[in-house]
Tab-separated table of C-alpha atoms and ligand atoms in Angstrom:
chain	number	residue	atom	x	y	z
S	198	ARG	CA	55.219	287.699	-170.782
S	199	ALA	CA	53.070	290.635	-169.829
S	200	PRO	CA	50.666	291.741	-172.587
S	201	ALA	CA	51.830	294.723	-174.606
S	202	ALA	CA	50.435	297.986	-173.428
S	203	GLY	CA	47.177	298.893	-175.105
S	204	ARG	CA	46.308	295.353	-176.196
S	205	GLY	CA	43.919	294.751	-173.360
S	206	ARG	CA	43.514	291.551	-171.436
S	207	ALA	CA	41.733	289.483	-174.038
S	208	GLY	CA	43.430	286.574	-175.681
S	209	SER	CA	45.242	283.987	-173.668
S	210	HIS	CA	43.674	285.184	-170.419
S	211	GLY	CA	40.057	284.842	-171.487
S	212	SER	CA	37.239	287.057	-172.657
S	213	ILE	CA	36.925	290.822	-172.655
S	214	GLU	CA	34.786	291.979	-169.762
S	215	ARG	CA	31.525	293.468	-171.022
S	216	VAL	CA	29.456	295.794	-168.910
S	217	SER	CA	25.872	295.097	-169.922
S	218	THR	CA	23.486	298.012	-169.590
S	219	PRO	CA	19.824	297.017	-169.138
S	220	ALA	CA	17.556	298.048	-172.034
S	221	ALA	CA	15.826	301.354	-171.319
S	222	PRO	CA	12.140	300.744	-170.436
S	223	ARG	CA	9.746	301.598	-173.265
S	224	PRO	CA	7.543	304.618	-172.610
S	225	VAL	CA	3.956	303.666	-171.773
S	226	VAL	CA	0.943	305.436	-173.272
S	227	LEU	CA	-2.225	305.070	-171.207
S	228	VAL	CA	-5.296	304.798	-173.466
S	229	LEU	CA	-8.498	305.647	-171.585
S	230	HIS	CA	-12.123	305.347	-172.677
S	231	GLY	CA	-15.167	306.626	-170.860
S	232	PRO	CA	-18.815	305.601	-170.607
S	233	ASN	CA	-20.659	303.702	-173.328
S	234	LEU	CA	-17.578	303.291	-175.491
S	235	ASN	CA	-17.608	299.573	-174.628
S	236	LEU	CA	-20.648	299.450	-176.933
S	237	LEU	CA	-18.788	300.727	-179.999
S	238	GLY	CA	-19.618	298.634	-183.023
S	239	GLU	CA	-23.255	298.303	-181.905
S	240	ARG	CA	-23.947	301.787	-180.584
S	241	GLU	CA	-25.192	304.355	-183.151
S	242	PRO	CA	-22.992	302.997	-185.979
S	243	GLU	CA	-24.117	305.855	-188.218
S	244	VAL	CA	-22.332	308.241	-185.813
S	245	TYR	CA	-19.475	306.145	-184.423
S	246	GLY	CA	-18.873	303.551	-187.166
S	247	THR	CA	-18.817	299.793	-186.901
S	248	ALA	CA	-15.340	299.229	-185.443
S	249	THR	CA	-15.315	297.965	-181.875
S	250	LEU	CA	-13.398	299.414	-178.945
S	251	GLU	CA	-10.971	296.496	-179.257
S	252	ASP	CA	-10.377	297.454	-182.908
S	253	HIS	CA	-9.508	301.043	-181.955
S	254	VAL	CA	-7.228	299.988	-179.112
S	255	ALA	CA	-5.508	297.501	-181.445
S	256	CYS	CA	-4.915	300.346	-183.943
S	257	ALA	CA	-3.455	302.548	-181.214
S	258	ARG	CA	-1.276	299.672	-180.018
S	259	ALA	CA	0.052	298.955	-183.521
S	260	ALA	CA	0.827	302.646	-184.101
S	261	ALA	CA	2.546	302.790	-180.699
S	262	GLU	CA	4.535	299.624	-181.397
S	263	ALA	CA	5.901	301.225	-184.576
S	264	ARG	CA	7.225	304.043	-182.364
S	265	GLY	CA	8.669	301.794	-179.676
S	266	LEU	CA	5.892	302.694	-177.244
S	267	ASP	CA	3.800	300.383	-175.069
S	268	VAL	CA	0.069	300.824	-174.539
S	269	GLU	CA	-1.988	300.145	-171.424
S	270	ASP	CA	-5.716	300.591	-171.798
S	271	LEU	CA	-8.816	300.928	-169.669
S	272	GLN	CA	-12.467	301.541	-170.478
S	273	SER	CA	-14.837	302.386	-167.662
S	274	ASN	CA	-18.393	303.571	-167.323
S	275	HIS	CA	-17.430	305.090	-163.949
S	276	GLU	CA	-15.791	308.491	-163.625
S	277	GLY	CA	-13.878	307.538	-160.453
S	278	ASP	CA	-12.206	304.564	-162.158
S	279	LEU	CA	-10.801	306.922	-164.789
S	280	VAL	CA	-9.627	309.385	-162.116
S	281	ASP	CA	-7.885	306.510	-160.291
S	282	ALA	CA	-6.220	305.337	-163.523
S	283	ILE	CA	-4.941	308.868	-164.222
S	284	HIS	CA	-3.526	309.098	-160.684
S	285	ALA	CA	-1.823	305.709	-161.078
S	286	ALA	CA	-0.250	306.917	-164.338
S	287	ARG	CA	1.549	309.807	-162.607
S	288	GLY	CA	5.309	309.360	-162.763
S	289	ARG	CA	4.849	306.038	-164.571
S	290	CYS	CA	3.238	306.672	-167.969
S	291	ALA	CA	4.732	308.969	-170.594
S	292	ALA	CA	1.417	310.200	-172.023
S	293	ILE	CA	-2.341	309.741	-171.923
S	294	LEU	CA	-4.692	309.329	-174.883
S	295	ILE	CA	-8.259	309.797	-173.694
S	296	ASN	CA	-11.688	309.555	-175.253
S	297	PRO	CA	-13.821	310.420	-172.229
S	298	GLY	CA	-17.178	309.861	-173.985
S	299	ALA	CA	-19.928	312.037	-172.537
S	300	LEU	CA	-17.719	312.819	-169.496
S	301	THR	CA	-15.870	315.123	-171.895
S	302	HIS	CA	-18.609	317.675	-171.499
S	303	TYR	CA	-18.976	317.961	-167.727
S	304	ALA	CA	-16.490	315.833	-165.702
S	305	TRP	CA	-14.343	318.426	-163.948
S	306	SER	CA	-12.795	315.649	-161.843
S	307	LEU	CA	-11.203	314.351	-165.050
S	308	HIS	CA	-9.995	317.847	-165.874
S	309	ASP	CA	-8.344	318.145	-162.457
S	310	ALA	CA	-6.828	314.641	-162.531
S	311	LEU	CA	-5.363	315.254	-165.993
S	312	ALA	CA	-4.014	318.630	-164.858
S	313	ALA	CA	-2.056	316.745	-162.165
S	314	PHE	CA	-0.535	314.389	-164.767
S	315	ASP	CA	2.949	315.406	-165.857
S	316	GLY	CA	3.035	314.129	-169.472
S	317	PRO	CA	1.111	315.188	-172.580
S	318	VAL	CA	-2.605	314.397	-172.832
S	319	VAL	CA	-4.300	313.982	-176.209
S	320	GLU	CA	-8.109	314.052	-176.396
S	321	VAL	CA	-9.716	311.914	-179.104
S	322	HIS	CA	-13.298	311.730	-180.368
S	323	LEU	CA	-14.572	309.523	-183.158
S	324	SER	CA	-17.311	311.987	-184.082
S	325	ASN	CA	-16.945	315.750	-184.273
S	326	PRO	CA	-18.754	316.975	-181.146
S	327	ASN	CA	-18.617	320.566	-182.426
S	328	ALA	CA	-20.850	319.591	-185.349
S	329	ARG	CA	-23.433	317.977	-183.050
S	330	GLU	CA	-25.787	319.106	-180.275
S	331	PRO	CA	-24.763	322.313	-178.474
S	332	TRP	CA	-24.153	320.502	-175.160
S	333	ARG	CA	-21.349	318.582	-176.864
S	334	HIS	CA	-19.545	321.758	-177.906
S	335	THR	CA	-17.892	322.189	-174.510
S	336	SER	CA	-14.979	319.987	-173.508
S	337	VAL	CA	-13.718	320.306	-169.939
S	338	VAL	CA	-10.776	318.104	-170.922
S	339	ALA	CA	-9.551	320.244	-173.827
S	340	PRO	CA	-8.003	322.955	-171.578
S	341	VAL	CA	-5.641	320.403	-170.025
S	342	ALA	CA	-4.900	318.519	-173.268
S	343	ALA	CA	-1.935	319.209	-175.517
S	344	GLY	CA	-4.452	318.928	-178.339
S	345	SER	CA	-7.704	317.367	-179.455
S	346	ILE	CA	-8.367	315.158	-182.483
S	347	MET	CA	-12.008	314.757	-183.452
S	348	GLY	CA	-14.206	313.802	-186.356
S	349	PHE	CA	-11.835	311.439	-188.151
S	350	GLY	CA	-13.288	308.196	-186.813
S	351	GLY	CA	-10.719	305.543	-185.954
S	352	ILE	CA	-7.943	307.377	-187.793
S	353	GLY	CA	-7.932	309.689	-184.778
S	354	TYR	CA	-6.237	307.026	-182.670
S	355	GLU	CA	-3.314	306.706	-185.069
S	356	LEU	CA	-3.044	310.491	-185.333
S	357	ALA	CA	-3.060	310.796	-181.554
S	358	ILE	CA	-0.274	308.238	-181.127
S	359	GLU	CA	1.701	310.040	-183.810
S	360	ALA	CA	1.263	313.338	-181.952
S	361	ILE	CA	2.244	311.725	-178.662
S	362	ALA	CA	5.345	310.130	-180.200
S	363	ARG	CA	6.505	313.532	-181.408
S	364	LEU	CA	5.614	315.303	-178.177
S	365	ILE	CA	7.678	312.864	-176.116
S	366	GLY	CA	10.618	312.984	-178.493
S	367	ARG	CA	10.089	309.768	-180.399
S	368	ALA	CA	10.078	311.496	-183.781
S	369	SER	CA	12.508	310.346	-186.423
S	370	CYS	CA	15.331	312.727	-187.335
S	371	ARG	CA	13.619	313.677	-190.610
S	372	GLU	CA	10.400	314.469	-188.762
S	373	ARG	CA	12.277	316.567	-186.221
S	374	VAL	CA	13.852	318.605	-188.988
S	375	TYR	CA	10.631	319.222	-190.896
S	376	SER	CA	8.172	319.512	-188.066
S	377	ASN	CA	7.488	322.388	-185.738
S	378	VAL	CA	5.658	320.161	-183.255
Z	661	DQA	C1	-17.545	310.792	-178.263
Z	661	DQA	C2	-18.348	312.083	-178.359
Z	661	DQA	C3	-19.130	312.337	-177.088
Z	661	DQA	O1	-19.920	313.527	-177.219
Z	661	DQA	C4	-20.070	311.182	-176.821
Z	661	DQA	O2	-20.769	311.386	-175.608
Z	661	DQA	C5	-19.405	309.869	-176.848
Z	661	DQA	C6	-18.421	309.607	-177.902
Z	661	DQA	C7	-16.840	310.462	-179.599
Z	661	DQA	O3	-15.899	309.662	-179.575
Z	661	DQA	O4	-17.247	310.940	-180.652
Z	661	DQA	O5	-19.713	308.983	-176.063
Z	661	DQA	O6	-16.543	310.951	-177.268
């Protein structure tokens, strides 16, 4: 007997056909660090604290994980490596979190590379450069960043991931309702 209309083909003739859709890829946040930041933990702890670079990246990764985001990270003492990493992120990464170290204050090649990146860029500094020597008061990265977080030590990494999550639409419903970001 033919199955009754509307009952489908499950039952005596086997299983219901399922169309499996592959899981959407998780957005990737590229976390970049510039010169001398590999020495965090040893370098001027009175200014930068005692946490290591690995500690900060682990914090960023944990905050990203809570938002369903993946983190890739790179530290380099060479400007060109950072420019190459920014180029390689184009069309592939959802956002960039960058602490450019001293390059912040003069590396126009970073400015231009970040300007050619399509997603949001968040600049992070452990210290507050505006409260330090005058040469640190200029950031050539700030004009191409969605925003800058500075002076909060390692908390800045969590805040930056939070900002990125909201900027790329990973905010919870409640946050969307109550936030203007
Ligand atoms: C820094 C601030 C820069 O002025 C300095 O050159 C650094 C670290 C920060 O995280 O506070 O290397 O980016």
